[in-house]
Amino acid sequence: MLLSNQRVLISGCGLSWSGQESIVWSKILKIAGINILDVGRSAISNQWIINKTILNLFKDQDINVAFVQLSALGKLDVELTSERIKELVEKDSLRNFSFDNVWPSSCSTEHISKQLWEKWLYSPSLEMEELCCKILLLSQWCKSKGISLIIVQGYKIPWSDKQKAMLNDIIFDIDKNIYQQYTESEHYEHTELIDTPCLPFQFVLARQFIHSIISNDNNRKSEILEKINQIENTTIKT
């Protein structure tokens, strides 16, 4: 297979979803010529991210690279009815949108139902255990199919020592995450409502991730990096 024919699946939250209005690193790579199937969405949970990764890998046999960006814990995706749309979605000050008949409530606790869920029903250790199991199985399946699996953390996940030992060789740089990297960078712009990195940092991420996506073809990598430079010059420096 020619690496120039790579088809890359990307699954993540708003830190990576190319379908949003803002320019993020995945959209930059698309413009630069990477063949990308983006199955992410803004504000979604890790359940959505992993499930859509698995379902689309089964459906699309041409995918040879899977890039999974894990999100924060404690997010809840809610299947919608007309009553839930009126009571939950339309009344939320920030998460007042939906897709595929799902409300990505994220960490919103404006509605009493989310407050009660967080207080009485949400179990972080069980969520991490389920996520750990899915990642282990996904990794083994990708190996069996010859698919390159890249997993990065968007936000901090407090894995147990046992989980870290199992996942250390699967999750890239398990002690770090995209948002931490952003807040520690010279590009950090703090807002109370939006934590999607600013445009200059998106180019940092695009250059960083292309080294993992294209790991064995230096000519192709150089070609994409040059295109990224050209895109940056036209979007930021003009």
mmCIF file of C-alpha atoms in Angstrom:
data_model
loop_
_atom_site.group_PDB
_atom_site.id
_atom_site.type_symbol
_atom_site.label_atom_id
_atom_site.label_comp_id
_atom_site.label_asym_id
_atom_site.label_seq_id
_atom_site.Cartn_x
_atom_site.Cartn_y
_atom_site.Cartn_z
ATOM 1 C CA MET A 1 0.000 0.000 0.000
ATOM 2 C CA LEU A 2 1.260 3.480 -0.862
ATOM 3 C CA LEU A 3 1.218 5.745 2.169
ATOM 4 C CA SER A 4 -0.103 8.502 -0.064
ATOM 5 C CA ASN A 5 -3.279 6.384 -0.233
ATOM 6 C CA GLN A 6 -3.733 6.223 3.524
ATOM 7 C CA ARG A 7 -7.293 6.563 4.788
ATOM 8 C CA VAL A 8 -7.370 7.860 8.335
ATOM 9 C CA LEU A 9 -10.267 7.564 10.759
ATOM 10 C CA ILE A 10 -10.392 10.294 13.401
ATOM 11 C CA SER A 11 -12.702 9.989 16.375
ATOM 12 C CA GLY A 12 -12.716 12.601 19.134
ATOM 13 C CA CYS A 13 -14.574 15.451 20.784
ATOM 14 C CA GLY A 14 -14.459 19.167 19.935
ATOM 15 C CA LEU A 15 -10.680 19.190 20.361
ATOM 16 C CA SER A 16 -10.425 17.248 17.098
ATOM 17 C CA TRP A 17 -13.733 17.333 15.210
ATOM 18 C CA SER A 18 -13.167 18.844 11.766
ATOM 19 C CA GLY A 19 -16.872 19.503 11.103
ATOM 20 C CA GLN A 20 -17.099 22.525 13.382
ATOM 21 C CA GLU A 21 -16.803 26.132 12.230
ATOM 22 C CA SER A 22 -13.468 26.629 13.972
ATOM 23 C CA ILE A 23 -10.334 25.381 12.238
ATOM 24 C CA VAL A 24 -8.872 22.481 14.202
ATOM 25 C CA TRP A 25 -5.821 20.320 13.499
ATOM 26 C CA SER A 26 -7.802 17.585 11.724
ATOM 27 C CA LYS A 27 -9.287 20.108 9.286
ATOM 28 C CA ILE A 28 -5.764 21.393 8.585
ATOM 29 C CA LEU A 29 -4.636 17.862 7.732
ATOM 30 C CA LYS A 30 -7.660 17.420 5.461
ATOM 31 C CA ILE A 31 -6.772 20.593 3.578
ATOM 32 C CA ALA A 32 -3.161 19.402 3.400
ATOM 33 C CA GLY A 33 -4.252 16.279 1.547
ATOM 34 C CA ILE A 34 -4.784 13.560 4.161
ATOM 35 C CA ASN A 35 -7.762 11.300 3.368
ATOM 36 C CA ILE A 36 -9.767 11.528 6.585
ATOM 37 C CA LEU A 37 -13.041 10.025 7.778
ATOM 38 C CA ASP A 38 -14.008 12.093 10.822
ATOM 39 C CA VAL A 39 -16.652 10.439 13.037
ATOM 40 C CA GLY A 40 -16.301 12.742 16.046
ATOM 41 C CA ARG A 41 -18.541 15.503 17.358
ATOM 42 C CA SER A 42 -18.374 18.347 19.866
ATOM 43 C CA ALA A 43 -18.974 17.590 23.568
ATOM 44 C CA ILE A 44 -19.390 13.834 23.130
ATOM 45 C CA SER A 45 -18.416 11.160 25.616
ATOM 46 C CA ASN A 46 -15.716 8.515 25.411
ATOM 47 C CA GLN A 47 -18.493 5.977 24.915
ATOM 48 C CA TRP A 48 -19.405 7.689 21.639
ATOM 49 C CA ILE A 49 -15.764 8.096 20.607
ATOM 50 C CA ILE A 50 -14.839 4.434 21.055
ATOM 51 C CA ASN A 51 -18.126 3.034 19.753
ATOM 52 C CA LYS A 52 -17.996 5.086 16.544
ATOM 53 C CA THR A 53 -14.366 4.078 16.056
ATOM 54 C CA ILE A 54 -15.240 0.394 16.239
ATOM 55 C CA LEU A 55 -18.387 0.611 14.110
ATOM 56 C CA ASN A 56 -16.672 2.563 11.329
ATOM 57 C CA LEU A 57 -13.616 0.314 11.291
ATOM 58 C CA PHE A 58 -15.971 -2.596 10.667
ATOM 59 C CA LYS A 59 -17.849 -0.666 7.985
ATOM 60 C CA ASP A 60 -14.961 0.926 6.071
ATOM 61 C CA GLN A 61 -12.382 -1.667 5.039
ATOM 62 C CA ASP A 62 -10.136 0.984 3.445
ATOM 63 C CA ILE A 63 -9.167 2.575 6.776
ATOM 64 C CA ASN A 64 -5.593 1.754 7.707
ATOM 65 C CA VAL A 65 -4.972 4.350 10.452
ATOM 66 C CA ALA A 66 -7.298 4.975 13.402
ATOM 67 C CA PHE A 67 -6.647 8.134 15.429
ATOM 68 C CA VAL A 68 -8.641 8.173 18.673
ATOM 69 C CA GLN A 69 -8.703 11.278 20.848
ATOM 70 C CA LEU A 70 -10.113 10.436 24.260
ATOM 71 C CA SER A 71 -12.183 13.103 25.994
ATOM 72 C CA ALA A 72 -12.828 13.926 29.637
ATOM 73 C CA LEU A 73 -14.618 11.595 32.019
ATOM 74 C CA GLY A 74 -18.100 12.295 33.322
ATOM 75 C CA LYS A 75 -19.771 13.112 30.021
ATOM 76 C CA LEU A 76 -23.245 11.780 29.283
ATOM 77 C CA ASP A 77 -24.796 11.369 25.827
ATOM 78 C CA VAL A 78 -28.601 11.281 25.942
ATOM 79 C CA GLU A 79 -30.923 9.761 23.352
ATOM 80 C CA LEU A 80 -33.625 12.295 22.555
ATOM 81 C CA THR A 81 -37.397 12.422 22.538
ATOM 82 C CA SER A 82 -39.505 15.503 21.807
ATOM 83 C CA GLU A 83 -40.020 15.976 25.549
ATOM 84 C CA ARG A 84 -36.287 15.755 26.266
ATOM 85 C CA ILE A 85 -35.508 18.237 23.502
ATOM 86 C CA LYS A 86 -37.791 20.835 25.080
ATOM 87 C CA GLU A 87 -36.744 20.144 28.666
ATOM 88 C CA LEU A 88 -33.018 19.429 28.296
ATOM 89 C CA VAL A 89 -31.608 20.688 25.012
ATOM 90 C CA GLU A 90 -33.484 23.916 24.422
ATOM 91 C CA LYS A 91 -33.082 25.093 28.021
ATOM 92 C CA ASP A 92 -29.338 24.488 28.299
ATOM 93 C CA SER A 93 -27.317 27.695 28.036
ATOM 94 C CA LEU A 94 -24.316 26.047 26.339
ATOM 95 C CA ARG A 95 -25.111 22.500 25.205
ATOM 96 C CA ASN A 96 -28.263 23.523 23.343
ATOM 97 C CA PHE A 97 -27.558 21.418 20.265
ATOM 98 C CA SER A 98 -27.912 17.811 19.189
ATOM 99 C CA PHE A 99 -26.962 15.450 16.360
ATOM 100 C CA ASP A 100 -28.122 12.009 15.250
ATOM 101 C CA ASN A 101 -30.945 12.306 17.800
ATOM 102 C CA VAL A 102 -28.396 12.565 20.624
ATOM 103 C CA TRP A 103 -27.831 15.370 23.130
ATOM 104 C CA PRO A 104 -24.145 15.566 24.090
ATOM 105 C CA SER A 105 -24.807 16.931 27.554
ATOM 106 C CA SER A 106 -21.089 16.825 28.335
ATOM 107 C CA CYS A 107 -20.539 17.951 31.942
ATOM 108 C CA SER A 108 -23.531 20.277 32.071
ATOM 109 C CA THR A 109 -25.423 20.124 35.359
ATOM 110 C CA GLU A 110 -27.922 22.906 34.712
ATOM 111 C CA HIS A 111 -30.854 20.502 34.722
ATOM 112 C CA ILE A 112 -31.832 18.740 37.933
ATOM 113 C CA SER A 113 -31.693 15.341 36.209
ATOM 114 C CA LYS A 114 -27.995 15.827 35.436
ATOM 115 C CA GLN A 115 -27.337 17.039 38.970
ATOM 116 C CA LEU A 116 -28.971 13.932 40.406
ATOM 117 C CA TRP A 117 -27.178 11.661 37.942
ATOM 118 C CA GLU A 118 -23.816 13.151 38.863
ATOM 119 C CA LYS A 119 -24.526 12.963 42.602
ATOM 120 C CA TRP A 120 -26.159 9.541 42.869
ATOM 121 C CA LEU A 121 -25.525 7.479 39.721
ATOM 122 C CA TYR A 122 -22.272 8.446 38.048
ATOM 123 C CA SER A 123 -19.386 6.062 38.865
ATOM 124 C CA PRO A 124 -15.979 7.289 37.616
ATOM 125 C CA SER A 125 -14.110 4.082 38.451
ATOM 126 C CA LEU A 126 -16.625 2.008 36.466
ATOM 127 C CA GLU A 127 -16.370 4.392 33.518
ATOM 128 C CA MET A 128 -12.571 4.093 33.527
ATOM 129 C CA GLU A 129 -12.767 0.306 33.805
ATOM 130 C CA GLU A 130 -15.117 0.091 30.809
ATOM 131 C CA LEU A 131 -12.946 2.495 28.810
ATOM 132 C CA CYS A 132 -9.797 0.540 29.677
ATOM 133 C CA CYS A 133 -11.383 -2.738 28.564
ATOM 134 C CA LYS A 134 -12.582 -1.264 25.274
ATOM 135 C CA ILE A 135 -9.154 0.209 24.520
ATOM 136 C CA LEU A 136 -7.430 -3.120 25.189
ATOM 137 C CA LEU A 137 -9.837 -4.967 22.899
ATOM 138 C CA LEU A 138 -9.654 -2.286 20.212
ATOM 139 C CA SER A 139 -5.863 -2.439 20.261
ATOM 140 C CA GLN A 140 -5.812 -6.203 19.809
ATOM 141 C CA TRP A 141 -8.378 -6.048 17.008
ATOM 142 C CA CYS A 142 -6.444 -3.346 15.124
ATOM 143 C CA LYS A 143 -3.252 -5.401 15.403
ATOM 144 C CA SER A 144 -5.025 -8.415 13.938
ATOM 145 C CA LYS A 145 -6.214 -6.314 10.969
ATOM 146 C CA GLY A 146 -2.950 -4.462 10.375
ATOM 147 C CA ILE A 147 -4.509 -1.111 11.316
ATOM 148 C CA SER A 148 -2.280 1.480 12.945
ATOM 149 C CA LEU A 149 -3.978 2.652 16.152
ATOM 150 C CA ILE A 150 -3.039 6.009 17.663
ATOM 151 C CA ILE A 151 -4.710 6.984 20.938
ATOM 152 C CA VAL A 152 -4.145 10.344 22.620
ATOM 153 C CA GLN A 153 -5.820 11.928 25.615
ATOM 154 C CA GLY A 154 -7.666 15.194 25.172
ATOM 155 C CA TYR A 155 -7.938 15.779 28.896
ATOM 156 C CA LYS A 156 -6.486 14.180 32.017
ATOM 157 C CA ILE A 157 -7.809 10.729 32.870
ATOM 158 C CA PRO A 158 -6.833 9.534 36.368
ATOM 159 C CA TRP A 159 -5.997 5.930 35.480
ATOM 160 C CA SER A 160 -5.080 3.584 38.309
ATOM 161 C CA ASP A 161 -1.523 2.253 38.390
ATOM 162 C CA LYS A 162 -2.763 -1.129 37.158
ATOM 163 C CA GLN A 163 -4.646 0.459 34.263
ATOM 164 C CA LYS A 164 -1.666 2.641 33.347
ATOM 165 C CA ALA A 165 0.545 -0.444 33.202
ATOM 166 C CA MET A 166 -1.884 -2.092 30.764
ATOM 167 C CA LEU A 167 -2.408 1.000 28.627
ATOM 168 C CA ASN A 168 1.039 2.565 28.666
ATOM 169 C CA ASP A 169 2.060 1.029 25.336
ATOM 170 C CA ILE A 170 -1.296 1.841 23.714
ATOM 171 C CA ILE A 171 -2.048 5.430 24.742
ATOM 172 C CA PHE A 172 0.525 7.919 23.496
ATOM 173 C CA ASP A 173 2.288 9.732 26.356
ATOM 174 C CA ILE A 174 -0.248 8.570 28.932
ATOM 175 C CA ASP A 175 0.788 11.119 31.565
ATOM 176 C CA LYS A 176 0.005 14.067 29.279
ATOM 177 C CA ASN A 177 -2.979 15.386 27.329
ATOM 178 C CA ILE A 178 -3.825 17.929 24.625
ATOM 179 C CA TYR A 179 -5.472 20.471 26.912
ATOM 180 C CA GLN A 180 -2.592 20.399 29.376
ATOM 181 C CA GLN A 181 -0.153 20.875 26.513
ATOM 182 C CA TYR A 182 -2.213 23.826 25.309
ATOM 183 C CA THR A 183 -2.423 25.554 28.702
ATOM 184 C CA GLU A 184 1.345 25.221 29.122
ATOM 185 C CA SER A 185 2.077 26.635 25.664
ATOM 186 C CA GLU A 186 2.754 30.216 24.577
ATOM 187 C CA HIS A 187 -0.484 30.119 22.565
ATOM 188 C CA TYR A 188 -2.870 29.620 25.479
ATOM 189 C CA GLU A 189 -5.949 31.867 25.432
ATOM 190 C CA HIS A 190 -8.215 31.374 28.427
ATOM 191 C CA THR A 191 -11.997 31.618 28.146
ATOM 192 C CA GLU A 192 -14.568 30.406 30.638
ATOM 193 C CA LEU A 193 -16.830 28.665 28.126
ATOM 194 C CA ILE A 194 -14.584 27.365 25.335
ATOM 195 C CA ASP A 195 -11.520 25.173 25.798
ATOM 196 C CA THR A 196 -10.849 24.419 22.117
ATOM 197 C CA PRO A 197 -7.244 25.522 21.458
ATOM 198 C CA CYS A 198 -6.696 28.698 19.428
ATOM 199 C CA LEU A 199 -5.704 28.577 15.750
ATOM 200 C CA PRO A 200 -1.896 28.927 16.166
ATOM 201 C CA PHE A 201 -1.874 25.921 18.508
ATOM 202 C CA GLN A 202 -3.916 23.900 16.016
ATOM 203 C CA PHE A 203 -0.957 24.093 13.656
ATOM 204 C CA VAL A 204 1.286 22.842 16.478
ATOM 205 C CA LEU A 205 -1.019 19.840 16.836
ATOM 206 C CA ALA A 206 -1.233 19.253 13.074
ATOM 207 C CA ARG A 207 2.561 19.053 12.826
ATOM 208 C CA GLN A 208 2.781 16.917 15.936
ATOM 209 C CA PHE A 209 0.172 14.357 14.925
ATOM 210 C CA ILE A 210 1.279 13.980 11.319
ATOM 211 C CA HIS A 211 4.481 12.351 12.594
ATOM 212 C CA SER A 212 2.359 9.576 14.137
ATOM 213 C CA ILE A 213 -0.068 9.276 11.224
ATOM 214 C CA ILE A 214 2.701 9.116 8.615
ATOM 215 C CA SER A 215 5.538 7.309 10.371
ATOM 216 C CA ASN A 216 7.296 5.381 7.595
ATOM 217 C CA ASP A 217 7.397 7.690 4.568
ATOM 218 C CA ASN A 218 9.611 10.723 5.080
ATOM 219 C CA ASN A 219 8.951 12.089 1.602
ATOM 220 C CA ARG A 220 5.194 12.021 2.110
ATOM 221 C CA LYS A 221 5.602 13.508 5.585
ATOM 222 C CA SER A 222 7.746 16.349 4.233
ATOM 223 C CA GLU A 223 5.144 17.007 1.541
ATOM 224 C CA ILE A 224 2.334 17.316 4.104
ATOM 225 C CA LEU A 225 4.431 19.464 6.452
ATOM 226 C CA GLU A 226 5.165 21.859 3.601
ATOM 227 C CA LYS A 227 1.451 22.096 2.825
ATOM 228 C CA ILE A 228 0.750 22.785 6.500
ATOM 229 C CA ASN A 229 3.255 25.647 6.355
ATOM 230 C CA GLN A 230 1.494 27.055 3.294
ATOM 231 C CA ILE A 231 -1.920 26.820 4.974
ATOM 232 C CA GLU A 232 -0.582 28.561 8.082
ATOM 233 C CA ASN A 233 0.916 31.373 6.011
ATOM 234 C CA THR A 234 -2.406 32.030 4.285
ATOM 235 C CA THR A 235 -4.644 31.759 7.379
ATOM 236 C CA ILE A 236 -2.559 33.422 10.085
ATOM 237 C CA LYS A 237 0.219 35.501 8.577
ATOM 238 C CA THR A 238 -1.715 37.350 5.878
#
